[in-house]
mmCIF file of C-alpha atoms and ligand atoms in Angstrom:
data_model
loop_
_atom_site.group_PDB
_atom_site.id
_atom_site.type_symbol
_atom_site.label_atom_id
_atom_site.label_comp_id
_atom_site.label_asym_id
_atom_site.label_seq_id
_atom_site.Cartn_x
_atom_site.Cartn_y
_atom_site.Cartn_z
ATOM 1 C CA MET H 1 -115.907 -131.178 -85.413
ATOM 2 C CA GLY H 2 -112.923 -128.891 -84.948
ATOM 3 C CA ILE H 3 -109.676 -129.935 -83.315
ATOM 4 C CA ILE H 4 -109.593 -128.702 -79.751
ATOM 5 C CA ILE H 5 -106.488 -126.661 -79.008
ATOM 6 C CA ASP H 6 -105.495 -127.822 -75.558
ATOM 7 C CA GLY H 7 -104.011 -124.775 -73.853
ATOM 8 C CA LYS H 8 -103.867 -126.537 -70.512
ATOM 9 C CA LYS H 9 -101.689 -129.352 -71.857
ATOM 10 C CA ILE H 10 -99.335 -127.010 -73.743
ATOM 11 C CA SER H 11 -99.043 -124.681 -70.743
ATOM 12 C CA GLU H 12 -98.077 -127.659 -68.569
ATOM 13 C CA GLU H 13 -95.379 -128.667 -71.052
ATOM 14 C CA ILE H 14 -94.000 -125.111 -71.006
ATOM 15 C CA LYS H 15 -94.034 -124.991 -67.197
ATOM 16 C CA ASN H 16 -92.325 -128.400 -66.980
ATOM 17 C CA ASN H 17 -89.521 -127.150 -69.207
ATOM 18 C CA LEU H 18 -89.132 -124.028 -67.088
ATOM 19 C CA ARG H 19 -89.076 -126.172 -63.937
ATOM 20 C CA LYS H 20 -86.268 -128.306 -65.406
ATOM 21 C CA LYS H 21 -84.341 -125.151 -66.279
ATOM 22 C CA ILE H 22 -84.678 -123.806 -62.723
ATOM 23 C CA LEU H 23 -83.767 -127.186 -61.187
ATOM 24 C CA SER H 24 -80.531 -127.144 -63.169
ATOM 25 C CA ILE H 25 -79.461 -123.865 -61.553
ATOM 26 C CA LYS H 26 -76.665 -124.268 -58.997
ATOM 27 C CA LYS H 27 -77.821 -124.518 -55.371
ATOM 28 C CA ASP H 28 -75.934 -121.435 -54.210
ATOM 29 C CA LYS H 29 -77.447 -119.254 -56.919
ATOM 30 C CA MET H 30 -80.483 -117.136 -56.143
ATOM 31 C CA LYS H 31 -83.773 -118.427 -57.649
ATOM 32 C CA PRO H 32 -85.913 -116.189 -59.856
ATOM 33 C CA GLY H 33 -88.441 -114.006 -58.045
ATOM 34 C CA LEU H 34 -91.811 -112.580 -59.019
ATOM 35 C CA ALA H 35 -93.454 -109.798 -57.004
ATOM 36 C CA VAL H 36 -97.213 -109.431 -57.317
ATOM 37 C CA LEU H 37 -99.028 -106.342 -56.057
ATOM 38 C CA ILE H 38 -102.729 -106.719 -55.460
ATOM 39 C CA VAL H 39 -104.736 -103.676 -54.427
ATOM 40 C CA GLY H 40 -108.123 -104.178 -52.764
ATOM 41 C CA ASP H 41 -110.023 -107.423 -52.568
ATOM 42 C CA ASP H 42 -111.506 -108.056 -55.995
ATOM 43 C CA PRO H 43 -112.408 -111.796 -55.913
ATOM 44 C CA ALA H 44 -111.446 -112.400 -59.583
ATOM 45 C CA SER H 45 -108.026 -110.782 -59.033
ATOM 46 C CA LYS H 46 -107.474 -113.004 -55.997
ATOM 47 C CA ILE H 47 -108.193 -116.132 -58.064
ATOM 48 C CA TYR H 48 -105.718 -115.039 -60.782
ATOM 49 C CA VAL H 49 -103.032 -114.206 -58.222
ATOM 50 C CA LYS H 50 -103.514 -117.597 -56.530
ATOM 51 C CA ALA H 51 -103.072 -119.394 -59.857
ATOM 52 C CA LYS H 52 -99.909 -117.398 -60.614
ATOM 53 C CA LYS H 53 -98.496 -118.206 -57.160
ATOM 54 C CA LYS H 54 -99.188 -121.923 -57.632
ATOM 55 C CA SER H 55 -97.341 -121.905 -60.966
ATOM 56 C CA CYS H 56 -94.390 -120.079 -59.369
ATOM 57 C CA GLU H 57 -94.195 -122.720 -56.618
ATOM 58 C CA TYR H 58 -94.270 -125.537 -59.163
ATOM 59 C CA ILE H 59 -91.533 -124.062 -61.353
ATOM 60 C CA GLY H 60 -89.287 -122.934 -58.494
ATOM 61 C CA ILE H 61 -89.817 -119.181 -58.724
ATOM 62 C CA ASN H 62 -89.964 -117.303 -55.412
ATOM 63 C CA SER H 63 -93.184 -115.332 -55.264
ATOM 64 C CA PHE H 64 -93.599 -112.208 -53.155
ATOM 65 C CA GLU H 65 -97.183 -111.144 -52.669
ATOM 66 C CA PHE H 66 -98.166 -107.626 -51.596
ATOM 67 C CA ASN H 67 -101.799 -107.444 -50.494
ATOM 68 C CA LEU H 68 -102.509 -103.733 -50.331
ATOM 69 C CA SER H 69 -105.554 -101.911 -49.002
ATOM 70 C CA LYS H 70 -107.913 -100.387 -51.580
ATOM 71 C CA GLU H 71 -107.386 -97.038 -49.821
ATOM 72 C CA ILE H 72 -103.625 -97.066 -50.413
ATOM 73 C CA SER H 73 -102.248 -93.909 -52.039
ATOM 74 C CA GLU H 74 -100.607 -93.865 -55.458
ATOM 75 C CA GLU H 75 -97.392 -92.512 -53.862
ATOM 76 C CA LYS H 76 -97.177 -95.516 -51.567
ATOM 77 C CA ILE H 77 -97.564 -97.962 -54.478
ATOM 78 C CA LEU H 78 -94.867 -96.085 -56.403
ATOM 79 C CA GLU H 79 -92.615 -96.313 -53.346
ATOM 80 C CA ILE H 80 -93.099 -100.109 -53.207
ATOM 81 C CA ILE H 81 -92.376 -100.427 -56.937
ATOM 82 C CA ASP H 82 -89.211 -98.308 -56.570
ATOM 83 C CA LYS H 83 -87.939 -100.700 -53.886
ATOM 84 C CA LEU H 84 -88.786 -103.779 -55.975
ATOM 85 C CA ASN H 85 -87.096 -102.238 -59.024
ATOM 86 C CA THR H 86 -83.755 -102.367 -57.207
ATOM 87 C CA ASP H 87 -84.344 -105.593 -55.250
ATOM 88 C CA GLU H 88 -81.989 -108.296 -56.516
ATOM 89 C CA LYS H 89 -84.333 -111.061 -55.404
ATOM 90 C CA VAL H 90 -87.033 -109.761 -57.731
ATOM 91 C CA ASP H 91 -86.889 -110.405 -61.484
ATOM 92 C CA GLY H 92 -90.484 -109.635 -62.347
ATOM 93 C CA ILE H 93 -93.015 -107.138 -60.990
ATOM 94 C CA LEU H 94 -96.680 -107.452 -61.717
ATOM 95 C CA VAL H 95 -99.474 -105.112 -60.666
ATOM 96 C CA GLN H 96 -102.771 -106.958 -60.767
ATOM 97 C CA LEU H 97 -105.368 -104.906 -62.654
ATOM 98 C CA PRO H 98 -107.820 -103.258 -62.293
ATOM 99 C CA LEU H 99 -106.636 -100.681 -59.771
ATOM 100 C CA PRO H 100 -109.005 -98.505 -57.714
ATOM 101 C CA LYS H 101 -110.136 -95.334 -59.507
ATOM 102 C CA HIS H 102 -108.032 -92.906 -57.432
ATOM 103 C CA ILE H 103 -104.836 -94.563 -58.717
ATOM 104 C CA ASN H 104 -103.465 -93.742 -62.151
ATOM 105 C CA GLN H 105 -102.891 -97.128 -63.783
ATOM 106 C CA GLU H 106 -100.567 -95.762 -66.448
ATOM 107 C CA THR H 107 -98.327 -93.995 -63.924
ATOM 108 C CA VAL H 108 -98.087 -97.106 -61.751
ATOM 109 C CA ILE H 109 -97.388 -99.523 -64.603
ATOM 110 C CA ASN H 110 -94.762 -97.286 -66.171
ATOM 111 C CA ARG H 111 -92.892 -96.993 -62.875
ATOM 112 C CA ILE H 112 -91.811 -100.647 -63.252
ATOM 113 C CA ILE H 113 -88.362 -100.846 -64.844
ATOM 114 C CA PRO H 114 -88.733 -102.376 -68.330
ATOM 115 C CA ASN H 115 -86.611 -105.473 -67.662
ATOM 116 C CA LYS H 116 -88.843 -106.420 -64.701
ATOM 117 C CA ASP H 117 -92.092 -105.611 -66.558
ATOM 118 C CA VAL H 118 -93.098 -109.253 -67.035
ATOM 119 C CA ASP H 119 -96.628 -108.330 -68.153
ATOM 120 C CA CYS H 120 -95.044 -106.245 -70.947
ATOM 121 C CA PHE H 121 -97.360 -103.319 -70.309
ATOM 122 C CA THR H 122 -94.846 -100.451 -70.077
ATOM 123 C CA LYS H 123 -94.442 -97.935 -72.899
ATOM 124 C CA VAL H 124 -90.825 -99.016 -73.398
ATOM 125 C CA ASN H 125 -91.660 -102.698 -73.821
ATOM 126 C CA ILE H 126 -94.649 -102.016 -76.054
ATOM 127 C CA GLY H 127 -92.332 -99.786 -78.117
ATOM 128 C CA ASN H 128 -89.787 -102.617 -78.371
ATOM 129 C CA LEU H 129 -92.551 -104.963 -79.498
ATOM 130 C CA PHE H 130 -93.663 -102.430 -82.101
ATOM 131 C CA TYR H 131 -90.127 -102.218 -83.508
ATOM 132 C CA GLY H 132 -89.766 -106.007 -83.477
ATOM 133 C CA PHE H 133 -86.908 -106.043 -80.953
ATOM 134 C CA ASP H 134 -86.237 -109.122 -78.831
ATOM 135 C CA GLY H 135 -87.369 -109.061 -75.229
ATOM 136 C CA LEU H 136 -90.375 -109.566 -73.020
ATOM 137 C CA LYS H 137 -93.621 -110.282 -74.817
ATOM 138 C CA PRO H 138 -97.173 -109.563 -73.648
ATOM 139 C CA CYS H 139 -98.504 -112.729 -72.017
ATOM 140 C CA THR H 140 -101.982 -113.209 -73.495
ATOM 141 C CA PRO H 141 -101.050 -112.296 -77.106
ATOM 142 C CA ASN H 142 -97.938 -114.465 -76.841
ATOM 143 C CA GLY H 143 -100.081 -117.295 -75.475
ATOM 144 C CA CYS H 144 -102.235 -117.078 -78.632
ATOM 145 C CA ILE H 145 -99.187 -117.130 -80.927
ATOM 146 C CA GLN H 146 -97.558 -120.027 -79.078
ATOM 147 C CA LEU H 147 -100.707 -122.136 -79.305
ATOM 148 C CA LEU H 148 -100.924 -121.560 -83.065
ATOM 149 C CA LYS H 149 -97.260 -122.476 -83.482
ATOM 150 C CA ARG H 150 -97.412 -125.581 -81.315
ATOM 151 C CA TYR H 151 -100.359 -126.873 -83.341
ATOM 152 C CA ASN H 152 -98.392 -126.159 -86.533
ATOM 153 C CA ILE H 153 -101.052 -123.748 -87.718
ATOM 154 C CA GLU H 154 -99.658 -121.579 -90.506
ATOM 155 C CA ILE H 155 -99.831 -117.866 -89.662
ATOM 156 C CA SER H 156 -97.905 -116.451 -92.615
ATOM 157 C CA GLY H 157 -100.202 -115.105 -95.319
ATOM 158 C CA LYS H 158 -103.361 -115.872 -93.347
ATOM 159 C CA PHE H 159 -106.143 -113.364 -92.853
ATOM 160 C CA CYS H 160 -106.513 -112.817 -89.113
ATOM 161 C CA VAL H 161 -109.409 -110.940 -87.572
ATOM 162 C CA ILE H 162 -109.050 -109.812 -83.950
ATOM 163 C CA VAL H 163 -112.225 -108.668 -82.232
ATOM 164 C CA GLY H 164 -111.280 -106.194 -79.478
ATOM 165 C CA ARG H 165 -108.607 -103.463 -79.567
ATOM 166 C CA SER H 166 -107.433 -103.214 -75.956
ATOM 167 C CA ASN H 167 -103.853 -102.308 -75.063
ATOM 168 C CA ILE H 168 -103.324 -105.652 -73.337
ATOM 169 C CA VAL H 169 -104.768 -108.048 -75.910
ATOM 170 C CA GLY H 170 -106.022 -106.817 -79.300
ATOM 171 C CA LYS H 171 -103.437 -104.155 -80.182
ATOM 172 C CA PRO H 172 -100.268 -106.064 -79.163
ATOM 173 C CA LEU H 173 -101.629 -109.239 -80.747
ATOM 174 C CA SER H 174 -102.106 -107.362 -84.031
ATOM 175 C CA ILE H 175 -98.405 -106.395 -83.926
ATOM 176 C CA MET H 176 -97.290 -109.942 -83.139
ATOM 177 C CA LEU H 177 -99.407 -111.526 -85.875
ATOM 178 C CA THR H 178 -98.124 -108.938 -88.349
ATOM 179 C CA LYS H 179 -94.558 -109.839 -87.356
ATOM 180 C CA ASN H 180 -95.494 -113.432 -88.210
ATOM 181 C CA ASP H 181 -96.527 -112.269 -91.700
ATOM 182 C CA ALA H 182 -100.283 -112.477 -91.228
ATOM 183 C CA THR H 183 -102.655 -109.942 -92.757
ATOM 184 C CA VAL H 184 -104.415 -108.471 -89.750
ATOM 185 C CA CYS H 185 -107.761 -106.771 -89.315
ATOM 186 C CA LEU H 186 -108.508 -105.312 -85.890
ATOM 187 C CA VAL H 187 -112.218 -104.807 -85.274
ATOM 188 C CA HIS H 188 -114.118 -103.249 -82.366
ATOM 189 C CA SER H 189 -117.462 -101.923 -81.175
ATOM 190 C CA LYS H 190 -117.613 -99.240 -83.890
ATOM 191 C CA THR H 191 -116.789 -101.588 -86.755
ATOM 192 C CA LEU H 192 -119.409 -101.809 -89.484
ATOM 193 C CA ASN H 193 -120.177 -105.224 -90.983
ATOM 194 C CA LEU H 194 -118.467 -107.045 -88.131
ATOM 195 C CA LYS H 195 -120.177 -110.327 -88.916
ATOM 196 C CA GLU H 196 -119.134 -110.294 -92.576
ATOM 197 C CA ILE H 197 -115.522 -109.432 -91.718
ATOM 198 C CA CYS H 198 -115.281 -112.210 -89.119
ATOM 199 C CA LYS H 199 -116.657 -114.692 -91.613
ATOM 200 C CA THR H 200 -113.706 -114.071 -93.953
ATOM 201 C CA ALA H 201 -111.093 -114.827 -91.265
ATOM 202 C CA ASP H 202 -108.722 -117.772 -91.561
ATOM 203 C CA ILE H 203 -107.854 -117.132 -87.926
ATOM 204 C CA LEU H 204 -110.497 -115.431 -85.774
ATOM 205 C CA ILE H 205 -109.572 -114.208 -82.301
ATOM 206 C CA SER H 206 -112.123 -112.811 -79.907
ATOM 207 C CA ALA H 207 -111.069 -110.638 -76.950
ATOM 208 C CA VAL H 208 -114.230 -108.780 -76.026
ATOM 209 C CA GLY H 209 -115.657 -110.073 -72.741
ATOM 210 C CA LYS H 210 -119.191 -110.846 -73.965
ATOM 211 C CA ARG H 211 -120.752 -114.277 -73.894
ATOM 212 C CA ASN H 212 -121.876 -115.652 -77.264
ATOM 213 C CA MET H 213 -120.345 -112.676 -79.051
ATOM 214 C CA ILE H 214 -119.060 -115.011 -81.782
ATOM 215 C CA THR H 215 -121.823 -117.139 -83.244
ATOM 216 C CA ALA H 216 -121.589 -119.928 -85.820
ATOM 217 C CA ASP H 217 -122.783 -117.663 -88.664
ATOM 218 C CA MET H 218 -119.702 -115.445 -88.131
ATOM 219 C CA VAL H 219 -117.205 -118.258 -88.635
ATOM 220 C CA LYS H 220 -115.703 -119.578 -91.873
ATOM 221 C CA GLN H 221 -115.790 -123.353 -92.351
ATOM 222 C CA GLY H 222 -112.488 -124.905 -91.293
ATOM 223 C CA SER H 223 -111.041 -121.710 -89.787
ATOM 224 C CA VAL H 224 -109.128 -121.343 -86.512
ATOM 225 C CA VAL H 225 -111.051 -119.796 -83.615
ATOM 226 C CA ILE H 226 -109.182 -118.493 -80.577
ATOM 227 C CA ASP H 227 -111.293 -117.414 -77.627
ATOM 228 C CA VAL H 228 -109.588 -115.012 -75.214
ATOM 229 C CA GLY H 229 -112.768 -113.857 -73.463
ATOM 230 C CA ILE H 230 -113.537 -114.750 -69.865
ATOM 231 C CA ASN H 231 -117.165 -114.430 -68.801
ATOM 232 C CA ARG H 232 -119.543 -116.147 -66.419
ATOM 233 C CA ASP H 233 -122.844 -117.714 -67.364
ATOM 234 C CA GLU H 234 -125.998 -117.425 -65.260
ATOM 235 C CA ASP H 235 -124.898 -120.407 -63.138
ATOM 236 C CA GLY H 236 -121.505 -118.853 -62.454
ATOM 237 C CA TYR H 237 -119.545 -121.108 -64.827
ATOM 238 C CA VAL H 238 -116.645 -119.611 -66.775
ATOM 239 C CA THR H 239 -117.287 -119.208 -70.501
ATOM 240 C CA GLY H 240 -115.563 -117.428 -73.347
ATOM 241 C CA ASP H 241 -116.862 -115.075 -76.058
ATOM 242 C CA VAL H 242 -117.543 -117.869 -78.517
ATOM 243 C CA ASP H 243 -120.743 -119.898 -78.775
ATOM 244 C CA TYR H 244 -118.564 -122.960 -78.397
ATOM 245 C CA LYS H 245 -121.195 -125.680 -78.881
ATOM 246 C CA ASN H 246 -122.171 -124.438 -82.345
ATOM 247 C CA VAL H 247 -118.884 -122.931 -83.515
ATOM 248 C CA GLU H 248 -116.990 -126.143 -82.738
ATOM 249 C CA LYS H 249 -118.979 -127.864 -85.521
ATOM 250 C CA ILE H 250 -117.690 -125.383 -88.129
ATOM 251 C CA ALA H 251 -114.175 -124.451 -86.983
ATOM 252 C CA GLY H 252 -111.098 -126.404 -88.039
ATOM 253 C CA TYR H 253 -109.450 -125.622 -84.689
ATOM 254 C CA ILE H 254 -110.889 -124.076 -81.553
ATOM 255 C CA THR H 255 -109.679 -123.128 -78.061
ATOM 256 C CA PRO H 256 -111.976 -124.013 -75.145
ATOM 257 C CA VAL H 257 -112.736 -121.768 -72.169
ATOM 258 C CA PRO H 258 -111.592 -122.728 -69.616
ATOM 259 C CA GLY H 259 -108.459 -124.591 -70.696
ATOM 260 C CA GLY H 260 -107.385 -122.474 -73.666
ATOM 261 C CA ILE H 261 -105.753 -119.063 -73.490
ATOM 262 C CA GLY H 262 -106.128 -118.657 -69.688
ATOM 263 C CA PRO H 263 -103.453 -121.216 -68.659
ATOM 264 C CA MET H 264 -101.242 -120.092 -71.561
ATOM 265 C CA THR H 265 -101.261 -116.513 -70.229
ATOM 266 C CA ILE H 266 -99.877 -117.761 -66.921
ATOM 267 C CA ALA H 267 -97.291 -119.973 -68.645
ATOM 268 C CA MET H 268 -96.104 -116.949 -70.658
ATOM 269 C CA LEU H 269 -95.833 -114.897 -67.471
ATOM 270 C CA MET H 270 -93.630 -117.612 -65.983
ATOM 271 C CA GLU H 271 -91.552 -117.666 -69.162
ATOM 272 C CA ASN H 272 -91.083 -113.879 -68.986
ATOM 273 C CA THR H 273 -90.002 -114.085 -65.336
ATOM 274 C CA VAL H 274 -87.399 -116.737 -66.150
ATOM 275 C CA TYR H 275 -86.287 -114.698 -69.199
ATOM 276 C CA SER H 276 -85.765 -111.598 -66.989
ATOM 277 C CA TYR H 277 -83.846 -113.701 -64.489
ATOM 278 C CA LEU H 278 -81.569 -115.249 -67.104
ATOM 279 C CA ASN H 279 -80.913 -111.901 -68.760
ATOM 280 C CA LYS H 280 -80.146 -110.108 -65.501
ATOM 281 C CA LYS H 281 -77.061 -107.948 -65.756
HETATM 282 P P1 NDP Z 1 -111.478 -104.450 -72.890
HETATM 283 O O1 NDP Z 1 -112.792 -104.214 -72.236
HETATM 284 O O2 NDP Z 1 -110.340 -103.568 -72.574
HETATM 285 O O3 NDP Z 1 -111.695 -104.435 -74.474
HETATM 286 C C1 NDP Z 1 -112.792 -105.021 -75.066
HETATM 287 C C2 NDP Z 1 -112.774 -104.751 -76.536
HETATM 288 O O4 NDP Z 1 -113.927 -105.370 -77.090
HETATM 289 C C3 NDP Z 1 -112.830 -103.274 -76.905
HETATM 290 O O5 NDP Z 1 -111.910 -103.001 -77.930
HETATM 291 C C4 NDP Z 1 -114.254 -103.080 -77.409
HETATM 292 O O6 NDP Z 1 -114.400 -102.124 -78.445
HETATM 293 C C5 NDP Z 1 -114.563 -104.445 -77.966
HETATM 294 N N1 NDP Z 1 -115.997 -104.677 -78.018
HETATM 295 C C6 NDP Z 1 -116.901 -104.527 -77.020
HETATM 296 N N2 NDP Z 1 -118.137 -104.825 -77.472
HETATM 297 C C7 NDP Z 1 -118.002 -105.147 -78.782
HETATM 298 C C8 NDP Z 1 -118.920 -105.509 -79.797
HETATM 299 N N3 NDP Z 1 -120.203 -105.634 -79.547
HETATM 300 N N4 NDP Z 1 -118.426 -105.752 -81.023
HETATM 301 C C9 NDP Z 1 -117.108 -105.645 -81.287
HETATM 302 N N5 NDP Z 1 -116.195 -105.303 -80.359
HETATM 303 C C10 NDP Z 1 -116.647 -105.059 -79.129
HETATM 304 O O7 NDP Z 1 -111.130 -105.959 -72.601
HETATM 305 P P2 NDP Z 1 -109.731 -106.777 -72.522
HETATM 306 O O8 NDP Z 1 -109.029 -106.738 -73.814
HETATM 307 O O9 NDP Z 1 -109.019 -106.412 -71.309
HETATM 308 O O10 NDP Z 1 -110.314 -108.245 -72.312
HETATM 309 C C11 NDP Z 1 -111.185 -108.836 -73.244
HETATM 310 C C12 NDP Z 1 -111.657 -110.173 -72.710
HETATM 311 O O11 NDP Z 1 -110.542 -111.029 -72.594
HETATM 312 C C13 NDP Z 1 -112.284 -110.121 -71.308
HETATM 313 O O12 NDP Z 1 -113.268 -111.113 -71.213
HETATM 314 C C14 NDP Z 1 -111.130 -110.477 -70.404
HETATM 315 O O13 NDP Z 1 -111.568 -111.057 -69.181
HETATM 316 C C15 NDP Z 1 -110.424 -111.488 -71.256
HETATM 317 N N6 NDP Z 1 -109.010 -111.643 -70.957
HETATM 318 C C16 NDP Z 1 -108.554 -112.918 -70.823
HETATM 319 C C17 NDP Z 1 -107.254 -113.158 -70.545
HETATM 320 C C18 NDP Z 1 -106.804 -114.567 -70.410
HETATM 321 O O14 NDP Z 1 -105.781 -114.810 -69.816
HETATM 322 N N7 NDP Z 1 -107.535 -115.527 -70.965
HETATM 323 C C19 NDP Z 1 -106.291 -112.069 -70.342
HETATM 324 C C20 NDP Z 1 -106.842 -110.763 -70.616
HETATM 325 C C21 NDP Z 1 -108.162 -110.576 -70.890
HETATM 326 P P3 NDP Z 1 -114.135 -100.541 -78.217
HETATM 327 O O15 NDP Z 1 -112.663 -100.387 -78.132
HETATM 328 O O16 NDP Z 1 -114.718 -99.925 -79.423
HETATM 329 O O17 NDP Z 1 -114.834 -100.177 -76.948
#
């Protein structure tokens, strides 16, 4: 049986530390602020936004929620972002994705000034990450790295396979693991011999969005398995990409879903917001 990597517990420790930091700030000083823009009424987005708001309340971050109609124009969203960019009460701006089709996601995201881009999605911040500069880090990839570090799992020299090459998970995670001296292999839907490649991984990370994508025959005995995927089974329960019941018997370490990367992503968002606040000029 593999050791379960408890993302919920670690995320709570991180949030407690942030809360202590905020509590130590002088009473007359403005608290950090996070603005969240949500366009339309996608139920999953609403759940994520609610969880983010709850974490803000716990830590002592002011949260400003903008519930916008799905018919809103791109110009209007850009106008709101422009105002938030110069608002002193706001340290982080987050646009909940996905956006309706008539809105250009890239234009909207890149309108956020880099030091308030707490999701770390803008071209500038991704560029900084690429060059290895200090600064905001993408939340889900950073959540993966932090879990490995907190469980004292060696990254340096390890062979890491990431399944999924999206701009928000797979690609930035490949950069971060490389910075930590891992040898990284990024695989995707066009990869040949996917199963064989996964089986050679010391650290296997799945970010696909398909239930039971990673089966026990794709996992090396004693390896570390990180499940980023969020899916629902036929009864509506949240599951990851990994066939947890069978993979758990082979893996050395494994993250559960729920309770693995999900809460860590939120903790990293909180950390980024506090970082922006503390580094405010
Ligand atoms: P995307 O849909 O943007 O990317 C999915 C990736 O999986 C693509 O690179 C795609 O390949 C690859 N893929 C699809 N099918 C296969 C296959 N059969 N074999 C190999 N690769 C395949 O997803 P995201 O990165 O945005 O999210 C991935 C998952 O992670 C989702 O379940 C999402 O909900 C979850 N997620 C969880 C977060 C958390 O906080 N826990 C945060 C963010 C995401 P190709 O590029 O070739 O199409």
